[in-house]
Amino acid sequence: MNGGAAAPDGPWQARGRPAGLVSRLAAGCIDALVVALLGVLLHLGASALVLVVTGPPFRSLDPPAWVTAVCGTVLVLGYAAGSWVTTGRTAGGQVMGLRVSSRSGRLLRVVPAVLRAALCLALPAGLLWIPLSRRNASVQDLLVRSTVVYDWTPRSPAVSAYRRGAPNP
């Protein structure tokens, strides 16, 4: 028995509930594909720029490994943190119906968003804490005081209120 409360019978009724491990992993895989595609497009764009400046023949750039690592890290951090600061969701979060916010329900500010993105990149195993947590929090969520909830609406009331500068409903 669930104490008389109606059980959610679809994704719309789960809105606001903490997101689980599988949903977050699926969103992460989608985000990895998006970032990889962005990286390929940036690489081709830089190679095309070199072609314009130096002339034919077209050559794909072959930067040193450290340059590739730095650019990839900046791309990942910018993609994730920028998404969380502006909308609360990455592309993977949008597909899976997930929203990242502060514990109060507001959008993350820049520093916590960048810190959370860095922790997600450096410590992906932190997600394994989710099944052990009462509120489905990853290690990253605990350190940054963020939360990930199910929310299939295009823009949550809390995000809309935050953007208007109104108090959180």
mmCIF file of N, CA, C and O in Angstrom, residues 23-80:
data_model
loop_
_atom_site.group_PDB
_atom_site.id
_atom_site.type_symbol
_atom_site.label_atom_id
_atom_site.label_comp_id
_atom_site.label_asym_id
_atom_site.label_seq_id
_atom_site.Cartn_x
_atom_site.Cartn_y
_atom_site.Cartn_z
ATOM 1 N N SER A 23 17.953 6.800 -16.272
ATOM 2 C CA SER A 23 17.596 7.998 -17.043
ATOM 3 C C SER A 23 18.784 8.933 -17.186
ATOM 4 O O SER A 23 19.030 9.489 -18.261
ATOM 5 N N ARG A 24 19.525 9.087 -16.124
ATOM 6 C CA ARG A 24 20.673 9.995 -16.160
ATOM 7 C C ARG A 24 21.800 9.432 -17.012
ATOM 8 O O ARG A 24 22.485 10.181 -17.716
ATOM 9 N N LEU A 25 22.005 8.118 -16.982
ATOM 10 C CA LEU A 25 23.013 7.512 -17.848
ATOM 11 C C LEU A 25 22.626 7.645 -19.319
ATOM 12 O O LEU A 25 23.471 7.932 -20.171
ATOM 13 N N ALA A 26 21.348 7.431 -19.625
ATOM 14 C CA ALA A 26 20.883 7.570 -21.007
ATOM 15 C C ALA A 26 21.073 9.010 -21.489
ATOM 16 O O ALA A 26 21.538 9.245 -22.613
ATOM 17 N N ALA A 27 20.735 9.971 -20.641
ATOM 18 C CA ALA A 27 20.932 11.375 -21.005
ATOM 19 C C ALA A 27 22.415 11.665 -21.218
ATOM 20 O O ALA A 27 22.784 12.386 -22.162
ATOM 21 N N GLY A 28 23.271 11.098 -20.393
ATOM 22 C CA GLY A 28 24.717 11.274 -20.544
ATOM 23 C C GLY A 28 25.241 10.711 -21.850
ATOM 24 O O GLY A 28 26.120 11.310 -22.483
ATOM 25 N N CYS A 29 24.711 9.562 -22.267
ATOM 26 C CA CYS A 29 25.125 8.975 -23.551
ATOM 27 C C CYS A 29 24.703 9.869 -24.716
ATOM 28 O O CYS A 29 25.476 10.079 -25.666
ATOM 29 N N ILE A 30 23.501 10.399 -24.658
ATOM 30 C CA ILE A 30 23.035 11.321 -25.698
ATOM 31 C C ILE A 30 23.925 12.563 -25.715
ATOM 32 O O ILE A 30 24.341 13.028 -26.786
ATOM 33 N N ASP A 31 24.235 13.093 -24.545
ATOM 34 C CA ASP A 31 25.094 14.271 -24.471
ATOM 35 C C ASP A 31 26.492 13.980 -25.014
ATOM 36 O O ASP A 31 27.102 14.832 -25.666
ATOM 37 N N ALA A 32 27.013 12.785 -24.757
ATOM 38 C CA ALA A 32 28.330 12.420 -25.290
ATOM 39 C C ALA A 32 28.307 12.424 -26.824
ATOM 40 O O ALA A 32 29.263 12.895 -27.456
ATOM 41 N N LEU A 33 27.222 11.940 -27.405
ATOM 42 C CA LEU A 33 27.100 11.963 -28.871
ATOM 43 C C LEU A 33 27.018 13.396 -29.392
ATOM 44 O O LEU A 33 27.636 13.734 -30.404
ATOM 45 N N VAL A 34 26.268 14.242 -28.703
ATOM 46 C CA VAL A 34 26.139 15.647 -29.113
ATOM 47 C C VAL A 34 27.492 16.345 -29.041
ATOM 48 O O VAL A 34 27.895 17.052 -29.979
ATOM 49 N N VAL A 35 28.224 16.137 -27.956
ATOM 50 C CA VAL A 35 29.535 16.773 -27.801
ATOM 51 C C VAL A 35 30.512 16.241 -28.851
ATOM 52 O O VAL A 35 31.295 17.015 -29.423
ATOM 53 N N ALA A 36 30.470 14.951 -29.136
ATOM 54 C CA ALA A 36 31.342 14.389 -30.170
ATOM 55 C C ALA A 36 31.037 15.014 -31.533
ATOM 56 O O ALA A 36 31.952 15.372 -32.278
ATOM 57 N N LEU A 37 29.751 15.158 -31.845
ATOM 58 C CA LEU A 37 29.363 15.789 -33.103
ATOM 59 C C LEU A 37 29.833 17.243 -33.157
ATOM 60 O O LEU A 37 30.357 17.704 -34.179
ATOM 61 N N LEU A 38 29.649 17.974 -32.055
ATOM 62 C CA LEU A 38 30.139 19.356 -31.992
ATOM 63 C C LEU A 38 31.650 19.411 -32.186
ATOM 64 O O LEU A 38 32.166 20.297 -32.879
ATOM 65 N N GLY A 39 32.378 18.479 -31.583
ATOM 66 C CA GLY A 39 33.829 18.424 -31.735
ATOM 67 C C GLY A 39 34.244 18.186 -33.174
ATOM 68 O O GLY A 39 35.166 18.834 -33.690
ATOM 69 N N VAL A 40 33.569 17.265 -33.847
ATOM 70 C CA VAL A 40 33.871 16.992 -35.256
ATOM 71 C C VAL A 40 33.584 18.222 -36.107
ATOM 72 O O VAL A 40 34.386 18.601 -36.982
ATOM 73 N N LEU A 41 32.443 18.869 -35.859
ATOM 74 C CA LEU A 41 32.102 20.074 -36.617
ATOM 75 C C LEU A 41 33.108 21.201 -36.381
ATOM 76 O O LEU A 41 33.492 21.905 -37.332
ATOM 77 N N LEU A 42 33.540 21.390 -35.137
ATOM 78 C CA LEU A 42 34.553 22.402 -34.846
ATOM 79 C C LEU A 42 35.884 22.075 -35.519
ATOM 80 O O LEU A 42 36.558 22.959 -36.057
ATOM 81 N N HIS A 43 36.259 20.807 -35.522
ATOM 82 C CA HIS A 43 37.500 20.382 -36.173
ATOM 83 C C HIS A 43 37.434 20.643 -37.675
ATOM 84 O O HIS A 43 38.388 21.181 -38.262
ATOM 85 N N LEU A 44 36.324 20.284 -38.300
ATOM 86 C CA LEU A 44 36.166 20.531 -39.741
ATOM 87 C C LEU A 44 36.139 22.027 -40.037
ATOM 88 O O LEU A 44 36.699 22.479 -41.038
ATOM 89 N N GLY A 45 35.479 22.791 -39.179
ATOM 90 C CA GLY A 45 35.439 24.237 -39.360
ATOM 91 C C GLY A 45 36.821 24.858 -39.266
ATOM 92 O O GLY A 45 37.184 25.736 -40.072
ATOM 93 N N ALA A 46 37.621 24.419 -38.288
ATOM 94 C CA ALA A 46 38.986 24.934 -38.157
ATOM 95 C C ALA A 46 39.832 24.530 -39.362
ATOM 96 O O ALA A 46 40.627 25.334 -39.873
ATOM 97 N N SER A 47 39.659 23.302 -39.842
ATOM 98 C CA SER A 47 40.383 22.856 -41.035
ATOM 99 C C SER A 47 39.975 23.671 -42.252
ATOM 100 O O SER A 47 40.822 24.019 -43.086
ATOM 101 N N ALA A 48 38.689 23.980 -42.368
ATOM 102 C CA ALA A 48 38.216 24.804 -43.489
ATOM 103 C C ALA A 48 38.788 26.219 -43.391
ATOM 104 O O ALA A 48 39.144 26.823 -44.414
ATOM 105 N N LEU A 49 38.894 26.744 -42.192
ATOM 106 C CA LEU A 49 39.473 28.073 -42.002
ATOM 107 C C LEU A 49 40.939 28.091 -42.440
ATOM 108 O O LEU A 49 41.386 29.036 -43.088
ATOM 109 N N VAL A 50 41.671 27.036 -42.110
ATOM 110 C CA VAL A 50 43.067 26.927 -42.554
ATOM 111 C C VAL A 50 43.122 26.881 -44.076
ATOM 112 O O VAL A 50 43.990 27.509 -44.695
ATOM 113 N N LEU A 51 42.199 26.174 -44.704
ATOM 114 C CA LEU A 51 42.143 26.110 -46.170
ATOM 115 C C LEU A 51 41.930 27.502 -46.764
ATOM 116 O O LEU A 51 42.587 27.887 -47.738
ATOM 117 N N VAL A 52 41.038 28.274 -46.180
ATOM 118 C CA VAL A 52 40.763 29.625 -46.672
ATOM 119 C C VAL A 52 42.000 30.514 -46.534
ATOM 120 O O VAL A 52 42.319 31.301 -47.423
ATOM 121 N N VAL A 53 42.706 30.375 -45.418
ATOM 122 C CA VAL A 53 43.866 31.234 -45.158
ATOM 123 C C VAL A 53 45.079 30.812 -45.988
ATOM 124 O O VAL A 53 45.765 31.660 -46.561
ATOM 125 N N THR A 54 45.344 29.506 -46.080
ATOM 126 C CA THR A 54 46.574 29.033 -46.733
ATOM 127 C C THR A 54 46.364 28.565 -48.156
ATOM 128 O O THR A 54 47.328 28.422 -48.897
ATOM 129 N N GLY A 55 45.127 28.296 -48.554
ATOM 130 C CA GLY A 55 44.846 27.806 -49.897
ATOM 131 C C GLY A 55 44.924 26.296 -49.984
ATOM 132 O O GLY A 55 45.292 25.618 -49.020
ATOM 133 N N PRO A 56 44.572 25.770 -51.198
ATOM 134 C CA PRO A 56 44.552 24.313 -51.382
ATOM 135 C C PRO A 56 45.945 23.717 -51.197
ATOM 136 O O PRO A 56 46.931 24.412 -51.331
ATOM 137 N N PRO A 57 46.003 22.442 -50.914
ATOM 138 C CA PRO A 57 44.937 21.451 -50.784
ATOM 139 C C PRO A 57 44.351 21.454 -49.371
ATOM 140 O O PRO A 57 44.979 21.927 -48.426
ATOM 141 N N PHE A 58 43.136 20.888 -49.252
ATOM 142 C CA PHE A 58 42.480 20.773 -47.952
ATOM 143 C C PHE A 58 43.217 19.734 -47.128
ATOM 144 O O PHE A 58 43.518 18.636 -47.599
ATOM 145 N N ARG A 59 43.536 20.106 -45.904
ATOM 146 C CA ARG A 59 44.190 19.185 -44.967
ATOM 147 C C ARG A 59 43.442 19.240 -43.644
ATOM 148 O O ARG A 59 43.169 20.328 -43.137
ATOM 149 N N SER A 60 43.157 18.090 -43.117
ATOM 150 C CA SER A 60 42.561 18.033 -41.787
ATOM 151 C C SER A 60 43.647 18.360 -40.775
ATOM 152 O O SER A 60 44.776 17.870 -40.879
ATOM 153 N N LEU A 61 43.315 19.213 -39.831
ATOM 154 C CA LEU A 61 44.283 19.584 -38.800
ATOM 155 C C LEU A 61 44.660 18.373 -37.958
ATOM 156 O O LEU A 61 43.845 17.486 -37.715
ATOM 157 N N ASP A 62 45.909 18.358 -37.511
ATOM 158 C CA ASP A 62 46.394 17.296 -36.638
ATOM 159 C C ASP A 62 47.090 17.939 -35.445
ATOM 160 O O ASP A 62 48.314 17.941 -35.354
ATOM 161 N N PRO A 63 46.286 18.502 -34.519
ATOM 162 C CA PRO A 63 46.898 19.192 -33.372
ATOM 163 C C PRO A 63 47.522 18.196 -32.403
ATOM 164 O O PRO A 63 47.179 17.010 -32.390
ATOM 165 N N PRO A 64 48.434 18.682 -31.569
ATOM 166 C CA PRO A 64 49.006 17.801 -30.533
ATOM 167 C C PRO A 64 47.910 17.289 -29.596
ATOM 168 O O PRO A 64 46.860 17.916 -29.445
ATOM 169 N N ALA A 65 48.173 16.185 -28.960
ATOM 170 C CA ALA A 65 47.179 15.555 -28.083
ATOM 171 C C ALA A 65 46.743 16.493 -26.968
ATOM 172 O O ALA A 65 45.563 16.522 -26.597
ATOM 173 N N TRP A 66 47.646 17.287 -26.407
ATOM 174 C CA TRP A 66 47.282 18.179 -25.313
ATOM 175 C C TRP A 66 46.313 19.255 -25.778
ATOM 176 O O TRP A 66 45.426 19.646 -25.030
ATOM 177 N N VAL A 67 46.461 19.722 -27.019
ATOM 178 C CA VAL A 67 45.539 20.728 -27.548
ATOM 179 C C VAL A 67 44.146 20.118 -27.711
ATOM 180 O O VAL A 67 43.135 20.732 -27.350
ATOM 181 N N THR A 68 44.110 18.900 -28.230
ATOM 182 C CA THR A 68 42.840 18.202 -28.385
ATOM 183 C C THR A 68 42.177 17.985 -27.026
ATOM 184 O O THR A 68 40.965 18.183 -26.875
ATOM 185 N N ALA A 69 42.962 17.603 -26.029
ATOM 186 C CA ALA A 69 42.413 17.367 -24.681
ATOM 187 C C ALA A 69 41.876 18.657 -24.073
ATOM 188 O O ALA A 69 40.780 18.664 -23.503
ATOM 189 N N VAL A 70 42.610 19.744 -24.195
ATOM 190 C CA VAL A 70 42.165 21.021 -23.630
ATOM 191 C C VAL A 70 40.900 21.492 -24.336
ATOM 192 O O VAL A 70 39.921 21.903 -23.696
ATOM 193 N N CYS A 71 40.902 21.436 -25.679
ATOM 194 C CA CYS A 71 39.720 21.877 -26.430
ATOM 195 C C CYS A 71 38.503 21.003 -26.113
ATOM 196 O O CYS A 71 37.391 21.504 -25.958
ATOM 197 N N GLY A 72 38.712 19.686 -25.994
ATOM 198 C CA GLY A 72 37.613 18.786 -25.649
ATOM 199 C C GLY A 72 37.061 19.061 -24.270
ATOM 200 O O GLY A 72 35.841 19.066 -24.058
ATOM 201 N N THR A 73 37.938 19.329 -23.316
ATOM 202 C CA THR A 73 37.508 19.637 -21.951
ATOM 203 C C THR A 73 36.704 20.932 -21.918
ATOM 204 O O THR A 73 35.642 21.005 -21.293
ATOM 205 N N VAL A 74 37.202 21.959 -22.596
ATOM 206 C CA VAL A 74 36.493 23.239 -22.647
ATOM 207 C C VAL A 74 35.125 23.060 -23.315
ATOM 208 O O VAL A 74 34.125 23.619 -22.856
ATOM 209 N N LEU A 75 35.076 22.253 -24.380
ATOM 210 C CA LEU A 75 33.809 22.008 -25.073
ATOM 211 C C LEU A 75 32.803 21.315 -24.150
ATOM 212 O O LEU A 75 31.645 21.730 -24.061
ATOM 213 N N VAL A 76 33.236 20.282 -23.447
ATOM 214 C CA VAL A 76 32.339 19.551 -22.540
ATOM 215 C C VAL A 76 31.851 20.450 -21.408
ATOM 216 O O VAL A 76 30.649 20.503 -21.105
ATOM 217 N N LEU A 77 32.781 21.170 -20.779
ATOM 218 C CA LEU A 77 32.401 22.036 -19.667
ATOM 219 C C LEU A 77 31.468 23.150 -20.134
ATOM 220 O O LEU A 77 30.475 23.461 -19.465
ATOM 221 N N GLY A 78 31.776 23.745 -21.271
ATOM 222 C CA GLY A 78 30.933 24.814 -21.799
ATOM 223 C C GLY A 78 29.547 24.332 -22.183
ATOM 224 O O GLY A 78 28.543 24.997 -21.905
ATOM 225 N N TYR A 79 29.486 23.164 -22.810
ATOM 226 C CA TYR A 79 28.197 22.591 -23.222
ATOM 227 C C TYR A 79 27.314 22.302 -22.009
ATOM 228 O O TYR A 79 26.160 22.742 -21.934
ATOM 229 N N ALA A 80 27.858 21.560 -21.041
ATOM 230 C CA ALA A 80 27.057 21.163 -19.883
ATOM 231 C C ALA A 80 26.710 22.368 -19.012
ATOM 232 O O ALA A 80 25.531 22.612 -18.712
#
